[in-house]
PDB file of C-alpha atoms in Angstrom:
ATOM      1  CA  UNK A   1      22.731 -10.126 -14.799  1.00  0.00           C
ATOM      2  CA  UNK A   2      22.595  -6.874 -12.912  1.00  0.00           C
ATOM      3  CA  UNK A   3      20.656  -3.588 -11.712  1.00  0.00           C
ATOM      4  CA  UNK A   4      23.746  -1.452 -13.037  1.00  0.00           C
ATOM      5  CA  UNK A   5      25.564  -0.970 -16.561  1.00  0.00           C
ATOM      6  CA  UNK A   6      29.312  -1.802 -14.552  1.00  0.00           C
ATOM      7  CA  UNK A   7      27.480  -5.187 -13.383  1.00  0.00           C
ATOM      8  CA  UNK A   8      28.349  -4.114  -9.479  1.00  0.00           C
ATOM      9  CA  UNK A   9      25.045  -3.874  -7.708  1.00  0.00           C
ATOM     10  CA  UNK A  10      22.340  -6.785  -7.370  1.00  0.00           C
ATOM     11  CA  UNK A  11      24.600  -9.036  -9.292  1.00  0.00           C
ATOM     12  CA  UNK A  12      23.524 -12.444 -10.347  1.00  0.00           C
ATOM     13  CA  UNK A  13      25.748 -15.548 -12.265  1.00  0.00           C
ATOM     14  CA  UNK A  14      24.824 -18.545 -13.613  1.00  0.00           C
ATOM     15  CA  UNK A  15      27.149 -21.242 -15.105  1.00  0.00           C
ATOM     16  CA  UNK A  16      25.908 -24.687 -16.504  1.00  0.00           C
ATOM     17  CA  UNK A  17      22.721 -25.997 -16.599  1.00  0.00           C
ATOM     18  CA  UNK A  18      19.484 -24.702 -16.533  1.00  0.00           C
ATOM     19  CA  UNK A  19      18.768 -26.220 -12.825  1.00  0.00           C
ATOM     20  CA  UNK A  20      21.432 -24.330 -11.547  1.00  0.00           C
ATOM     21  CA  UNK A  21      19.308 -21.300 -12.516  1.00  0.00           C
ATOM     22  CA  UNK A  22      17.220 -19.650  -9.716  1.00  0.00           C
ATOM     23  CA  UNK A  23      14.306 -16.969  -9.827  1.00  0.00           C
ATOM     24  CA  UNK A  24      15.821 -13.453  -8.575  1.00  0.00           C
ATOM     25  CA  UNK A  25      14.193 -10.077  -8.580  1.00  0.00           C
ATOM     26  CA  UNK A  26      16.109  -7.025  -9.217  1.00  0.00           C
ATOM     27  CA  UNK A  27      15.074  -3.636  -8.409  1.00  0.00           C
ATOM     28  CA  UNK A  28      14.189  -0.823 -10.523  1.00  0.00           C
ATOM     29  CA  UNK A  29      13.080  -1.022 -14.482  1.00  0.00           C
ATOM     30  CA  UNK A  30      16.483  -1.980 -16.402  1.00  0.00           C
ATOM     31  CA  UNK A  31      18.376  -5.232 -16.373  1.00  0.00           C
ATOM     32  CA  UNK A  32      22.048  -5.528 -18.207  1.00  0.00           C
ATOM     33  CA  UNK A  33      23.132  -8.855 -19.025  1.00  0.00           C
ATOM     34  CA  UNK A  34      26.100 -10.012 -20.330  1.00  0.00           C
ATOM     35  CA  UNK A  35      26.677 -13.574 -22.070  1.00  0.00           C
ATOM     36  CA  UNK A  36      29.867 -15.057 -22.352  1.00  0.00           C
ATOM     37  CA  UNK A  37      30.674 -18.982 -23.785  1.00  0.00           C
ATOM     38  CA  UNK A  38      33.739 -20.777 -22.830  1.00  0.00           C
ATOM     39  CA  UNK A  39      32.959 -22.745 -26.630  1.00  0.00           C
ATOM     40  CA  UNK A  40      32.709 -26.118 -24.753  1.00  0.00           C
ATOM     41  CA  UNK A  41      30.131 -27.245 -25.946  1.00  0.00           C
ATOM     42  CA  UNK A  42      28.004 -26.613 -28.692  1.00  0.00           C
ATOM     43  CA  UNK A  43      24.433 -25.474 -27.387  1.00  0.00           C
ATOM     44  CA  UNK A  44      22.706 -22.652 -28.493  1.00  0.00           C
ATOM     45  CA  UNK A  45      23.096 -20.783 -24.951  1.00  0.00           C
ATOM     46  CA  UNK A  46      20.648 -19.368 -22.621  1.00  0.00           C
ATOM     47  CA  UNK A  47      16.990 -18.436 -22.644  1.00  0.00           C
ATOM     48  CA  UNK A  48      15.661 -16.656 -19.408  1.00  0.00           C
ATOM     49  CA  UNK A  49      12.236 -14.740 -19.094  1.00  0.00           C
ATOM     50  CA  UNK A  50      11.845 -11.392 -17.556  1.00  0.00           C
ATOM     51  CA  UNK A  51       8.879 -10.366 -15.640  1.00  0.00           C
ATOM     52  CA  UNK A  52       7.808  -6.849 -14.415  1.00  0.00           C
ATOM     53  CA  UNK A  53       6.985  -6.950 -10.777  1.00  0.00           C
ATOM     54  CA  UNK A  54       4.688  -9.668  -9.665  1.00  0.00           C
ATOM     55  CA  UNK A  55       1.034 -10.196  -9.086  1.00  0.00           C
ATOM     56  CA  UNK A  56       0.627 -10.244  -5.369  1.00  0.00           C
ATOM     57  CA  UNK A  57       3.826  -8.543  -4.135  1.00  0.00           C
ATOM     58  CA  UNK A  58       2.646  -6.191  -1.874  1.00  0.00           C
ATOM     59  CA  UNK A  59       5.650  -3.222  -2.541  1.00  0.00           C
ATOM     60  CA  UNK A  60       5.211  -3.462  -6.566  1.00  0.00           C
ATOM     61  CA  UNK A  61       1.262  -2.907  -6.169  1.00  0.00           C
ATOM     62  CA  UNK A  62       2.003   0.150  -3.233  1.00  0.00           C
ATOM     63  CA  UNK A  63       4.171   1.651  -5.367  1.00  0.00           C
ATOM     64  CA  UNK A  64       2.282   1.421  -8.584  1.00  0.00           C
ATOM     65  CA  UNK A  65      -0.969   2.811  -7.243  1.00  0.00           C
ATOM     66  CA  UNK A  66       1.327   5.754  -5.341  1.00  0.00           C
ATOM     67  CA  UNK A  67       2.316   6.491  -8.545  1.00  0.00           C
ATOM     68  CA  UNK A  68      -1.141   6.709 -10.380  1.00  0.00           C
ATOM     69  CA  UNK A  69      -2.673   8.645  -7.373  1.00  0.00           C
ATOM     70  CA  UNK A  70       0.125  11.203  -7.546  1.00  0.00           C
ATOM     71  CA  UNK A  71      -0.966  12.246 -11.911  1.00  0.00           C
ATOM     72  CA  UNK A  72      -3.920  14.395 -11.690  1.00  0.00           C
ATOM     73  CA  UNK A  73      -4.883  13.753 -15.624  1.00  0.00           C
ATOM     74  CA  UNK A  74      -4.641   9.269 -14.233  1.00  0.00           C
ATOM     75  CA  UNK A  75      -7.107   9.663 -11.499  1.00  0.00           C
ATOM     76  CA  UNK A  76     -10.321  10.022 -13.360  1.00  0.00           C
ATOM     77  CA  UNK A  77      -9.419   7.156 -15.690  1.00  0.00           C
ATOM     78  CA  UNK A  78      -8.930   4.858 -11.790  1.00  0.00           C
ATOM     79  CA  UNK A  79     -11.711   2.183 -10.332  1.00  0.00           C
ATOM     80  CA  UNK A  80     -11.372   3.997  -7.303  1.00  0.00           C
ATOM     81  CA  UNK A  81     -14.167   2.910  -5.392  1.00  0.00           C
ATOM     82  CA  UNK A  82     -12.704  -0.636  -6.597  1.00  0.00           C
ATOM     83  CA  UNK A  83      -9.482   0.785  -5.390  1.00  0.00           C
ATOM     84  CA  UNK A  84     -10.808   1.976  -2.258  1.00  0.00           C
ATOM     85  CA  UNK A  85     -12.717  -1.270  -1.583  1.00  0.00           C
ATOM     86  CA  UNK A  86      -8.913  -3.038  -2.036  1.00  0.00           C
ATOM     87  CA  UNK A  87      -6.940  -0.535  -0.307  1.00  0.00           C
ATOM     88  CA  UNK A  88      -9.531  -0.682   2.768  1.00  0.00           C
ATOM     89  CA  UNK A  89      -9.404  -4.717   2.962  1.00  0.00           C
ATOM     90  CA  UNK A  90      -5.688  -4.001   2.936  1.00  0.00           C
ATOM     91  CA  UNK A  91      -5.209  -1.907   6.217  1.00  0.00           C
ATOM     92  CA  UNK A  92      -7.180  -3.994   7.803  1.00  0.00           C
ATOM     93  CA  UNK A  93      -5.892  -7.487   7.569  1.00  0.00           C
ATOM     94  CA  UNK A  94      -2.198  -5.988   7.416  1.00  0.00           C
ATOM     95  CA  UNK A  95      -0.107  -5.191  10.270  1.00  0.00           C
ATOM     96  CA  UNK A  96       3.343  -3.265  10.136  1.00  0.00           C
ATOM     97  CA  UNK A  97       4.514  -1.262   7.697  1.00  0.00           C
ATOM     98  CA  UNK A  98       1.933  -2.489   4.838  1.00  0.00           C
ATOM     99  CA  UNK A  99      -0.505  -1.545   6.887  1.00  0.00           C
ATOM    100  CA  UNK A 100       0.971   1.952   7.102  1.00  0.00           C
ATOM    101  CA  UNK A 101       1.398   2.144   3.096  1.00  0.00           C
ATOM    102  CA  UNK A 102      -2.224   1.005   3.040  1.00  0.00           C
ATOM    103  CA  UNK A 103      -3.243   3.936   5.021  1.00  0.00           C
ATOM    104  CA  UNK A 104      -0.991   6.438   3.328  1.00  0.00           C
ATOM    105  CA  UNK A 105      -3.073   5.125  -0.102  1.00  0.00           C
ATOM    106  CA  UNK A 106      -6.374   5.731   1.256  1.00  0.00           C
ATOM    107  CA  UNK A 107      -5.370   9.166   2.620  1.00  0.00           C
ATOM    108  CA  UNK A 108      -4.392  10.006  -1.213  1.00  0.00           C
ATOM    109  CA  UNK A 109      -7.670   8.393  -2.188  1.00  0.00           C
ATOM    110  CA  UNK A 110      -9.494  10.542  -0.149  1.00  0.00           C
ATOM    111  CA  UNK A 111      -7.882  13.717  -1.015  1.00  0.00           C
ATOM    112  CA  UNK A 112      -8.802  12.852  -4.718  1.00  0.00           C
ATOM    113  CA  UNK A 113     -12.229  11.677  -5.022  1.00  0.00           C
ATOM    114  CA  UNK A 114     -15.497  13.048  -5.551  1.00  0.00           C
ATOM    115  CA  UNK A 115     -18.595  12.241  -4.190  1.00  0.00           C
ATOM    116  CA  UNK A 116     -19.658   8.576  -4.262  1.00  0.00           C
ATOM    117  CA  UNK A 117     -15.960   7.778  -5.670  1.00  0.00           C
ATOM    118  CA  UNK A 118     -15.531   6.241  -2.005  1.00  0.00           C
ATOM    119  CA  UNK A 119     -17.904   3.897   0.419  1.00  0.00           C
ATOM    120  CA  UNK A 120     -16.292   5.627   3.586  1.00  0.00           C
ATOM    121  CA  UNK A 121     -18.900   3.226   5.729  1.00  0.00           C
ATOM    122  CA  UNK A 122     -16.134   0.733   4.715  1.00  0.00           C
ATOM    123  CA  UNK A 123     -13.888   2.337   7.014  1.00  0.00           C
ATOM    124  CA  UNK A 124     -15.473   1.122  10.353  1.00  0.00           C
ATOM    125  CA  UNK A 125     -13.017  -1.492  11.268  1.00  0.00           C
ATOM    126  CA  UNK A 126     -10.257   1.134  10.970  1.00  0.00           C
ATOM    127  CA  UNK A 127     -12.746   3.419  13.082  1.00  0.00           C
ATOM    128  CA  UNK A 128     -13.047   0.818  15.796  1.00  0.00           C
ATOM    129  CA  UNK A 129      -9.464   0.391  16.178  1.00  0.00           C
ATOM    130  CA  UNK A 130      -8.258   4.071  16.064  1.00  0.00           C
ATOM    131  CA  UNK A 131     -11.281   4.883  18.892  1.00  0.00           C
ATOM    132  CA  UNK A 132      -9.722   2.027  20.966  1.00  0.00           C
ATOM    133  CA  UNK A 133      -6.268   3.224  20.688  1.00  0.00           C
ATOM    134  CA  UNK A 134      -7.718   6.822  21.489  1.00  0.00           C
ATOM    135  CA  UNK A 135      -9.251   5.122  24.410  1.00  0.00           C
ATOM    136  CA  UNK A 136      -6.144   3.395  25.431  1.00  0.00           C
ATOM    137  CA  UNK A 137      -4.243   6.879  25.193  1.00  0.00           C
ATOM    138  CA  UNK A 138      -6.557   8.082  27.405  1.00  0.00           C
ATOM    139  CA  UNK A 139      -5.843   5.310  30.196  1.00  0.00           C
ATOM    140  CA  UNK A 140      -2.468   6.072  29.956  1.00  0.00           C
ATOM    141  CA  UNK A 141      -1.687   9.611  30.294  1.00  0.00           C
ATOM    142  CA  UNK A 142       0.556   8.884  33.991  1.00  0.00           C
ATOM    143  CA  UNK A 143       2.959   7.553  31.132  1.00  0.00           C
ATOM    144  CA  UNK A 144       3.222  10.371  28.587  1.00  0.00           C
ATOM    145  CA  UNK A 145       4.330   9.588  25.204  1.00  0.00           C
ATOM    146  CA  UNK A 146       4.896   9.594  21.735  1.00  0.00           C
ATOM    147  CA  UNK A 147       1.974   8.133  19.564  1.00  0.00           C
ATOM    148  CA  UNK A 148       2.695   4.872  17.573  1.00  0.00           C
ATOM    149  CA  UNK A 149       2.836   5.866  13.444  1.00  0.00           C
ATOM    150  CA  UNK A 150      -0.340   3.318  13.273  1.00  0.00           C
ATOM    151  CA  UNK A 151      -2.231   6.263  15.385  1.00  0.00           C
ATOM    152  CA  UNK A 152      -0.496   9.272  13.847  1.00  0.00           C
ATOM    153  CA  UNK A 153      -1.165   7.441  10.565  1.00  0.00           C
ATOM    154  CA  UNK A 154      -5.167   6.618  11.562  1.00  0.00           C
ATOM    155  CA  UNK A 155      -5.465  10.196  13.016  1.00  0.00           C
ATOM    156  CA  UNK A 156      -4.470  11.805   9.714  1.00  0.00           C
ATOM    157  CA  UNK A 157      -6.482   9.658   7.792  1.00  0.00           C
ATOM    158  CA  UNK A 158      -9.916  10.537   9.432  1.00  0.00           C
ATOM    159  CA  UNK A 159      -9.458  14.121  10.080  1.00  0.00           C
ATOM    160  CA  UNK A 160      -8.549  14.504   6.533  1.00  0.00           C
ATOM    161  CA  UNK A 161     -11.434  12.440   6.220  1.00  0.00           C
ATOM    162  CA  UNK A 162     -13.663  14.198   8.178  1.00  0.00           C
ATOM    163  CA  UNK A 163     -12.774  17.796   6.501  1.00  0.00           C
ATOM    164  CA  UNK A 164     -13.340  16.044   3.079  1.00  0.00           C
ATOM    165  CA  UNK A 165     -17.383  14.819   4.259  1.00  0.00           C
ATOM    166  CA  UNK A 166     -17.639  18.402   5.293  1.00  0.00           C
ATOM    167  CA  UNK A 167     -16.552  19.872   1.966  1.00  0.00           C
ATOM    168  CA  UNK A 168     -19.085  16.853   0.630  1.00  0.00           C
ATOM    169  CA  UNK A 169     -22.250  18.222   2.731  1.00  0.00           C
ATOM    170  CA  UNK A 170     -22.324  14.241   3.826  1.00  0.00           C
ATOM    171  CA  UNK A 171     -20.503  14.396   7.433  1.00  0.00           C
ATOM    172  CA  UNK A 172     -23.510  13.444   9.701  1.00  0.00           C
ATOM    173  CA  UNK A 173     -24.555  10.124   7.169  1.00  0.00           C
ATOM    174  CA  UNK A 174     -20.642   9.614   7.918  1.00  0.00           C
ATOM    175  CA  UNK A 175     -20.197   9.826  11.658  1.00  0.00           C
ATOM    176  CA  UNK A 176     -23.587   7.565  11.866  1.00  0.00           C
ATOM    177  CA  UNK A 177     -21.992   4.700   9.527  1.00  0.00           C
ATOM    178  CA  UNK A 178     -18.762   4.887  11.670  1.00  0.00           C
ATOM    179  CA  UNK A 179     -20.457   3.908  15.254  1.00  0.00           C
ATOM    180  CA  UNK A 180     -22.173   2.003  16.600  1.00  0.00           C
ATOM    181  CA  UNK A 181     -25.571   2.418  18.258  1.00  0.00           C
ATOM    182  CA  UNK A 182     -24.444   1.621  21.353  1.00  0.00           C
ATOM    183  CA  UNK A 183     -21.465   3.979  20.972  1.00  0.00           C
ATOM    184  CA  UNK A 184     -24.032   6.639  20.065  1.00  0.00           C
ATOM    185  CA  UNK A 185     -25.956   5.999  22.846  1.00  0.00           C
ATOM    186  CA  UNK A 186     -23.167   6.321  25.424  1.00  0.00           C
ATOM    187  CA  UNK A 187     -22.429  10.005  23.678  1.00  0.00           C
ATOM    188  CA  UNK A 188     -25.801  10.920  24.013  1.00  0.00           C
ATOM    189  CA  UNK A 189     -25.641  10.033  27.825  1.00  0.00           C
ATOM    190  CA  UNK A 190     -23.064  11.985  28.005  1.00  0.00           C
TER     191      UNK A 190
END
């Protein structure tokens, strides 16, 4: 079994019995087999079961919902506050690069819903860690450098969220579900 008609690339082989046979994924959406019997014996052959992606792999759901949020005519057909309930629970108990595709999926989310599509008060946790890594920026200009794609990635996300509230008429009910009082009061004091 392979990813490519010439059998070269994510090639697999099995010989004998069926407990020599392993589960293996195989990228992209075409498998080629090939079956060949040496007439030894006389079984029937070989039975395998292919499965399209699977439930809980984190690269086959990012790339299926990138997908859906890039067709116009699939969004209004989406669960997106469902989605954006997910997506949200995502970024935050991820770290790495899934946390970064988590991000990038709410930033699309955000681009294409309407009013009450998303419950941006969700977003808090996020909130709490991009103002700390603001703050920590701040403690550390005497070292100058490049920000980490978690704050580029955070910064995009609520500016773009930010403009979109604006467009919405909701910004202030926004900024007040982000903080917290105490945060608010320390502005005011300022």
């Amino acid at each position: 079994m392979s990813s490519s008609s010439d059998f070269q690339q994510d090639r697999h082989s099995f010989s004998g019995s069926p407990e020599k046979w392993n589960d293996f994924e195989l990228p992209g959406d075409t498998l080629y087999y090939r079956f060949t019997s040496d007439m030894s014996n006389t079984e029937w052959g070989y039975k395998f079961t292919v499965t399209v992606g699977h439930l809980g792999r984190f690269q086959t759901g990012f790339e299926i919902l990138k997908q859906m949020l890039s067709e116009e005519r699939v969004i209004p057909h989406l669960p997106l506050a469902k989605i954006w309930e997910w997506q949200v629970g995502v970024a935050c108990r991820q770290t790495g690069h899934q946390r970064l595709k988590a991000i990038h999926l709410l930033l699309k989310i955000v681009q294409c819903s309407t009013q009450g599509d998303c419950d941006l008060t969700l977003l808090k946790p996020l909130w709490q860690l991009f103002t700390h890594m603001e703050n920590n920026l701040c403690h550390d200009m005497a070292k100058p450098g490049i920000l980490l794609p978690l704050h580029r990635a955070l910064a995009e996300l609520f500016f773009v969220t930010e403009n979109r509230v604006t467009e919405l008429g909701s910004l202030q009910e926004y900024l007040l579900a982000l903080n917290t009082e105490d945060h608010l009061h320390r502005c005011t004091a300022q």
